Amino acid sequence: MGKEANRTELGQFLKARRAELTPADVGLPEDGTQRRVPGLRREEVAQLASISVQYYTRLEQGRLQASAPVLTTLADVLRLDDDQQTYLLELAGKEAHRRRRRPKAQEVRPPTRRLLDALGAPAIVLGRRMDILAWNPLAAALLTDFSQLPDKQRNYARLVFSDSEMRQRYANWEKVAPDCVAFLRMEAARHPDDPRLSELVGELSIKDPHFRQWWAAHNVAAQTTGVKTLRHPLVGELTLDWETLSVATDPDQQLVVWTAAPNTPSHDSLAFLASWVTTQQPTTTDNAPATRTPTGTRSGTQPASPPEPQH
């Protein structure tokens, strides 16, 4: 998306957010008339923000570049959370760190790869547009054998929506999938001129009606922390906390780590999976030839089932 497309997206984002509010939410009295569409009217938003209706209308139509103070006021009026306010300002080009040039191809530094291998927990490095840049053997065992995928397919959002194995792996897919869409929305504001991101959004919009619906909702979020429940073919169901850490040398790289609370069945199962992985030939964290992982399906092999973990 270029500047003009960003203005259009900003207007649609404002429209989507005001549709979620009622007059009572913002302290306005109900006037007793039937509303043709849900949410606040443009006139009400303009009144609360102390701007003209014409000004706000042009802003929603993508015909106007708003100032940072006006956008901050609108964020307060529309009850935007921190992620949504950041997204709004980035769409308007008001964030100092926003890049003006197309970003270069990302590379994971050797120290980061060594950190991945040293971690006793599943971990991956995500880049722009949620590309999977690197992973450790336990992450491959937990999710899928990334080394068996073509480079273009190594994208977390694409796998969540397009890969049947990954889709079935998540017991809470209905929560994981819309979160991916919200993360991509934030990426689109940070990198409006990224053709690969536009291609990814177009591809998933065509293939999946859920993606189209959630993309149209204009929800945004930053990748921070959360909980995911996975159904693993060898160790059963695991409930894992995930934590995102920024890579200091590249703010567009995120280290995502999955852990389980101590003294829980999930902790025991994850430890058992880790011990099983150490008995196999390790999966590489780069583009070297793949080796067998517990998922088995990528290489067409199925590992022998280990004994049941003790819970």
PDB file of N, CA and C in Angstrom, residues 127-182:
ATOM      1  N   GLY A 127       9.998 -12.769  10.809  1.00  0.00           N
ATOM      2  CA  GLY A 127      10.398 -11.517  10.192  1.00  0.00           C
ATOM      3  C   GLY A 127       9.188 -10.716   9.762  1.00  0.00           C
ATOM      4  N   ARG A 128       9.426  -9.818   8.825  1.00  0.00           N
ATOM      5  CA  ARG A 128       8.313  -9.028   8.293  1.00  0.00           C
ATOM      6  C   ARG A 128       7.255  -9.953   7.686  1.00  0.00           C
ATOM      7  N   ARG A 129       6.015  -9.461   7.743  1.00  0.00           N
ATOM      8  CA  ARG A 129       4.838 -10.177   7.233  1.00  0.00           C
ATOM      9  C   ARG A 129       4.716 -11.587   7.825  1.00  0.00           C
ATOM     10  N   MET A 130       5.367 -11.834   8.996  1.00  0.00           N
ATOM     11  CA  MET A 130       5.300 -13.103   9.707  1.00  0.00           C
ATOM     12  C   MET A 130       6.005 -14.233   8.959  1.00  0.00           C
ATOM     13  N   ASP A 131       7.021 -13.886   8.151  1.00  0.00           N
ATOM     14  CA  ASP A 131       7.851 -14.910   7.523  1.00  0.00           C
ATOM     15  C   ASP A 131       8.634 -15.664   8.604  1.00  0.00           C
ATOM     16  N   ILE A 132       8.758 -16.972   8.443  1.00  0.00           N
ATOM     17  CA  ILE A 132       9.529 -17.794   9.372  1.00  0.00           C
ATOM     18  C   ILE A 132      10.964 -17.834   8.872  1.00  0.00           C
ATOM     19  N   LEU A 133      11.858 -17.144   9.579  1.00  0.00           N
ATOM     20  CA  LEU A 133      13.236 -16.997   9.144  1.00  0.00           C
ATOM     21  C   LEU A 133      14.146 -18.091   9.684  1.00  0.00           C
ATOM     22  N   ALA A 134      13.862 -18.583  10.879  1.00  0.00           N
ATOM     23  CA  ALA A 134      14.701 -19.614  11.499  1.00  0.00           C
ATOM     24  C   ALA A 134      13.897 -20.303  12.595  1.00  0.00           C
ATOM     25  N   TRP A 135      14.351 -21.487  12.993  1.00  0.00           N
ATOM     26  CA  TRP A 135      13.647 -22.272  13.998  1.00  0.00           C
ATOM     27  C   TRP A 135      14.625 -23.246  14.630  1.00  0.00           C
ATOM     28  N   ASN A 136      14.267 -23.779  15.778  1.00  0.00           N
ATOM     29  CA  ASN A 136      15.101 -24.826  16.370  1.00  0.00           C
ATOM     30  C   ASN A 136      14.406 -26.181  16.219  1.00  0.00           C
ATOM     31  N   PRO A 137      15.112 -27.282  16.472  1.00  0.00           N
ATOM     32  CA  PRO A 137      14.514 -28.605  16.251  1.00  0.00           C
ATOM     33  C   PRO A 137      13.231 -28.853  17.035  1.00  0.00           C
ATOM     34  N   LEU A 138      13.146 -28.315  18.252  1.00  0.00           N
ATOM     35  CA  LEU A 138      11.951 -28.550  19.049  1.00  0.00           C
ATOM     36  C   LEU A 138      10.743 -27.813  18.471  1.00  0.00           C
ATOM     37  N   ALA A 139      10.959 -26.639  17.871  1.00  0.00           N
ATOM     38  CA  ALA A 139       9.862 -25.940  17.203  1.00  0.00           C
ATOM     39  C   ALA A 139       9.374 -26.725  15.991  1.00  0.00           C
ATOM     40  N   ALA A 140      10.304 -27.320  15.247  1.00  0.00           N
ATOM     41  CA  ALA A 140       9.914 -28.150  14.109  1.00  0.00           C
ATOM     42  C   ALA A 140       9.139 -29.373  14.578  1.00  0.00           C
ATOM     43  N   ALA A 141       9.549 -29.930  15.719  1.00  0.00           N
ATOM     44  CA  ALA A 141       8.850 -31.092  16.254  1.00  0.00           C
ATOM     45  C   ALA A 141       7.465 -30.721  16.759  1.00  0.00           C
ATOM     46  N   LEU A 142       7.342 -29.530  17.316  1.00  0.00           N
ATOM     47  CA  LEU A 142       6.068 -29.100  17.881  1.00  0.00           C
ATOM     48  C   LEU A 142       5.065 -28.714  16.807  1.00  0.00           C
ATOM     49  N   LEU A 143       5.518 -27.999  15.772  1.00  0.00           N
ATOM     50  CA  LEU A 143       4.596 -27.422  14.789  1.00  0.00           C
ATOM     51  C   LEU A 143       4.607 -28.177  13.470  1.00  0.00           C
ATOM     52  N   THR A 144       5.699 -28.089  12.732  1.00  0.00           N
ATOM     53  CA  THR A 144       5.830 -28.784  11.452  1.00  0.00           C
ATOM     54  C   THR A 144       7.275 -28.689  11.002  1.00  0.00           C
ATOM     55  N   ASP A 145       7.681 -29.546  10.095  1.00  0.00           N
ATOM     56  CA  ASP A 145       9.056 -29.547   9.610  1.00  0.00           C
ATOM     57  C   ASP A 145       9.214 -28.442   8.565  1.00  0.00           C
ATOM     58  N   PHE A 146       9.601 -27.260   9.033  1.00  0.00           N
ATOM     59  CA  PHE A 146       9.705 -26.102   8.156  1.00  0.00           C
ATOM     60  C   PHE A 146      10.707 -26.325   7.024  1.00  0.00           C
ATOM     61  N   SER A 147      11.712 -27.166   7.249  1.00  0.00           N
ATOM     62  CA  SER A 147      12.736 -27.380   6.230  1.00  0.00           C
ATOM     63  C   SER A 147      12.174 -28.059   4.997  1.00  0.00           C
ATOM     64  N   GLN A 148      11.022 -28.713   5.112  1.00  0.00           N
ATOM     65  CA  GLN A 148      10.396 -29.382   3.972  1.00  0.00           C
ATOM     66  C   GLN A 148       9.536 -28.435   3.135  1.00  0.00           C
ATOM     67  N   LEU A 149       9.395 -27.188   3.587  1.00  0.00           N
ATOM     68  CA  LEU A 149       8.546 -26.223   2.885  1.00  0.00           C
ATOM     69  C   LEU A 149       9.385 -25.340   1.967  1.00  0.00           C
ATOM     70  N   PRO A 150       8.877 -24.978   0.794  1.00  0.00           N
ATOM     71  CA  PRO A 150       9.563 -23.977  -0.031  1.00  0.00           C
ATOM     72  C   PRO A 150       9.658 -22.663   0.726  1.00  0.00           C
ATOM     73  N   ASP A 151      10.651 -21.852   0.376  1.00  0.00           N
ATOM     74  CA  ASP A 151      10.862 -20.586   1.089  1.00  0.00           C
ATOM     75  C   ASP A 151       9.589 -19.754   1.166  1.00  0.00           C
ATOM     76  N   LYS A 152       8.858 -19.670   0.067  1.00  0.00           N
ATOM     77  CA  LYS A 152       7.672 -18.823   0.028  1.00  0.00           C
ATOM     78  C   LYS A 152       6.595 -19.301   0.978  1.00  0.00           C
ATOM     79  N   GLN A 153       6.555 -20.599   1.233  1.00  0.00           N
ATOM     80  CA  GLN A 153       5.534 -21.154   2.107  1.00  0.00           C
ATOM     81  C   GLN A 153       5.879 -21.010   3.587  1.00  0.00           C
ATOM     82  N   ARG A 154       7.108 -20.605   3.871  1.00  0.00           N
ATOM     83  CA  ARG A 154       7.506 -20.464   5.275  1.00  0.00           C
ATOM     84  C   ARG A 154       7.015 -19.129   5.825  1.00  0.00           C
ATOM     85  N   ASN A 155       5.736 -19.046   5.992  1.00  0.00           N
ATOM     86  CA  ASN A 155       5.088 -17.856   6.532  1.00  0.00           C
ATOM     87  C   ASN A 155       4.034 -18.317   7.521  1.00  0.00           C
ATOM     88  N   TYR A 156       4.081 -17.777   8.715  1.00  0.00           N
ATOM     89  CA  TYR A 156       3.219 -18.278   9.786  1.00  0.00           C
ATOM     90  C   TYR A 156       1.738 -18.095   9.457  1.00  0.00           C
ATOM     91  N   ALA A 157       1.366 -16.915   8.973  1.00  0.00           N
ATOM     92  CA  ALA A 157      -0.042 -16.666   8.654  1.00  0.00           C
ATOM     93  C   ALA A 157      -0.505 -17.575   7.515  1.00  0.00           C
ATOM     94  N   ARG A 158       0.337 -17.749   6.493  1.00  0.00           N
ATOM     95  CA  ARG A 158      -0.038 -18.615   5.381  1.00  0.00           C
ATOM     96  C   ARG A 158      -0.268 -20.050   5.867  1.00  0.00           C
ATOM     97  N   LEU A 159       0.595 -20.535   6.753  1.00  0.00           N
ATOM     98  CA  LEU A 159       0.438 -21.888   7.267  1.00  0.00           C
ATOM     99  C   LEU A 159      -0.829 -22.023   8.100  1.00  0.00           C
ATOM    100  N   VAL A 160      -1.112 -21.039   8.918  1.00  0.00           N
ATOM    101  CA  VAL A 160      -2.300 -21.096   9.779  1.00  0.00           C
ATOM    102  C   VAL A 160      -3.573 -21.188   8.949  1.00  0.00           C
ATOM    103  N   PHE A 161      -3.604 -20.502   7.796  1.00  0.00           N
ATOM    104  CA  PHE A 161      -4.816 -20.487   6.983  1.00  0.00           C
ATOM    105  C   PHE A 161      -4.812 -21.533   5.865  1.00  0.00           C
ATOM    106  N   SER A 162      -3.648 -21.877   5.344  1.00  0.00           N
ATOM    107  CA  SER A 162      -3.607 -22.696   4.134  1.00  0.00           C
ATOM    108  C   SER A 162      -3.129 -24.121   4.347  1.00  0.00           C
ATOM    109  N   ASP A 163      -2.503 -24.420   5.459  1.00  0.00           N
ATOM    110  CA  ASP A 163      -1.943 -25.741   5.694  1.00  0.00           C
ATOM    111  C   ASP A 163      -2.893 -26.537   6.584  1.00  0.00           C
ATOM    112  N   SER A 164      -3.448 -27.613   6.053  1.00  0.00           N
ATOM    113  CA  SER A 164      -4.446 -28.386   6.798  1.00  0.00           C
ATOM    114  C   SER A 164      -3.868 -28.983   8.074  1.00  0.00           C
ATOM    115  N   GLU A 165      -2.611 -29.408   8.011  1.00  0.00           N
ATOM    116  CA  GLU A 165      -1.978 -29.997   9.201  1.00  0.00           C
ATOM    117  C   GLU A 165      -1.835 -28.961  10.311  1.00  0.00           C
ATOM    118  N   MET A 166      -1.360 -27.758   9.943  1.00  0.00           N
ATOM    119  CA  MET A 166      -1.201 -26.705  10.935  1.00  0.00           C
ATOM    120  C   MET A 166      -2.560 -26.256  11.475  1.00  0.00           C
ATOM    121  N   ARG A 167      -3.535 -26.209  10.610  1.00  0.00           N
ATOM    122  CA  ARG A 167      -4.876 -25.780  11.026  1.00  0.00           C
ATOM    123  C   ARG A 167      -5.455 -26.738  12.061  1.00  0.00           C
ATOM    124  N   GLN A 168      -5.261 -28.020  11.851  1.00  0.00           N
ATOM    125  CA  GLN A 168      -5.759 -29.007  12.794  1.00  0.00           C
ATOM    126  C   GLN A 168      -4.926 -29.049  14.064  1.00  0.00           C
ATOM    127  N   ARG A 169      -3.674 -28.613  13.970  1.00  0.00           N
ATOM    128  CA  ARG A 169      -2.793 -28.667  15.128  1.00  0.00           C
ATOM    129  C   ARG A 169      -3.285 -27.736  16.249  1.00  0.00           C
ATOM    130  N   TYR A 170      -3.911 -26.611  15.871  1.00  0.00           N
ATOM    131  CA  TYR A 170      -4.352 -25.641  16.868  1.00  0.00           C
ATOM    132  C   TYR A 170      -5.771 -25.951  17.332  1.00  0.00           C
ATOM    133  N   ALA A 171      -5.901 -26.296  18.617  1.00  0.00           N
ATOM    134  CA  ALA A 171      -7.231 -26.540  19.177  1.00  0.00           C
ATOM    135  C   ALA A 171      -8.032 -25.247  19.257  1.00  0.00           C
ATOM    136  N   ASN A 172      -7.338 -24.125  19.437  1.00  0.00           N
ATOM    137  CA  ASN A 172      -8.013 -22.824  19.490  1.00  0.00           C
ATOM    138  C   ASN A 172      -7.751 -22.026  18.215  1.00  0.00           C
ATOM    139  N   TRP A 173      -7.926 -22.683  17.069  1.00  0.00           N
ATOM    140  CA  TRP A 173      -7.661 -22.044  15.779  1.00  0.00           C
ATOM    141  C   TRP A 173      -8.490 -20.778  15.609  1.00  0.00           C
ATOM    142  N   GLU A 174      -9.731 -20.777  16.105  1.00  0.00           N
ATOM    143  CA  GLU A 174     -10.614 -19.620  15.954  1.00  0.00           C
ATOM    144  C   GLU A 174     -10.069 -18.386  16.662  1.00  0.00           C
ATOM    145  N   LYS A 175      -9.148 -18.573  17.599  1.00  0.00           N
ATOM    146  CA  LYS A 175      -8.483 -17.439  18.260  1.00  0.00           C
ATOM    147  C   LYS A 175      -7.145 -17.140  17.599  1.00  0.00           C
ATOM    148  N   VAL A 176      -6.410 -18.171  17.236  1.00  0.00           N
ATOM    149  CA  VAL A 176      -5.088 -17.993  16.631  1.00  0.00           C
ATOM    150  C   VAL A 176      -5.201 -17.286  15.281  1.00  0.00           C
ATOM    151  N   ALA A 177      -6.150 -17.717  14.455  1.00  0.00           N
ATOM    152  CA  ALA A 177      -6.241 -17.200  13.082  1.00  0.00           C
ATOM    153  C   ALA A 177      -6.569 -15.707  13.022  1.00  0.00           C
ATOM    154  N   PRO A 178      -7.601 -15.211  13.729  1.00  0.00           N
ATOM    155  CA  PRO A 178      -7.844 -13.765  13.670  1.00  0.00           C
ATOM    156  C   PRO A 178      -6.715 -12.941  14.269  1.00  0.00           C
ATOM    157  N   ASP A 179      -5.981 -13.506  15.229  1.00  0.00           N
ATOM    158  CA  ASP A 179      -4.815 -12.800  15.752  1.00  0.00           C
ATOM    159  C   ASP A 179      -3.774 -12.603  14.654  1.00  0.00           C
ATOM    160  N   CYS A 180      -3.573 -13.626  13.822  1.00  0.00           N
ATOM    161  CA  CYS A 180      -2.633 -13.506  12.698  1.00  0.00           C
ATOM    162  C   CYS A 180      -3.036 -12.377  11.765  1.00  0.00           C
ATOM    163  N   VAL A 181      -4.335 -12.256  11.505  1.00  0.00           N
ATOM    164  CA  VAL A 181      -4.829 -11.194  10.628  1.00  0.00           C
ATOM    165  C   VAL A 181      -4.558  -9.829  11.246  1.00  0.00           C
ATOM    166  N   ALA A 182      -4.789  -9.719  12.551  1.00  0.00           N
ATOM    167  CA  ALA A 182      -4.546  -8.447  13.243  1.00  0.00           C
ATOM    168  C   ALA A 182      -3.063  -8.082  13.216  1.00  0.00           C
TER     169      ALA A 182
END
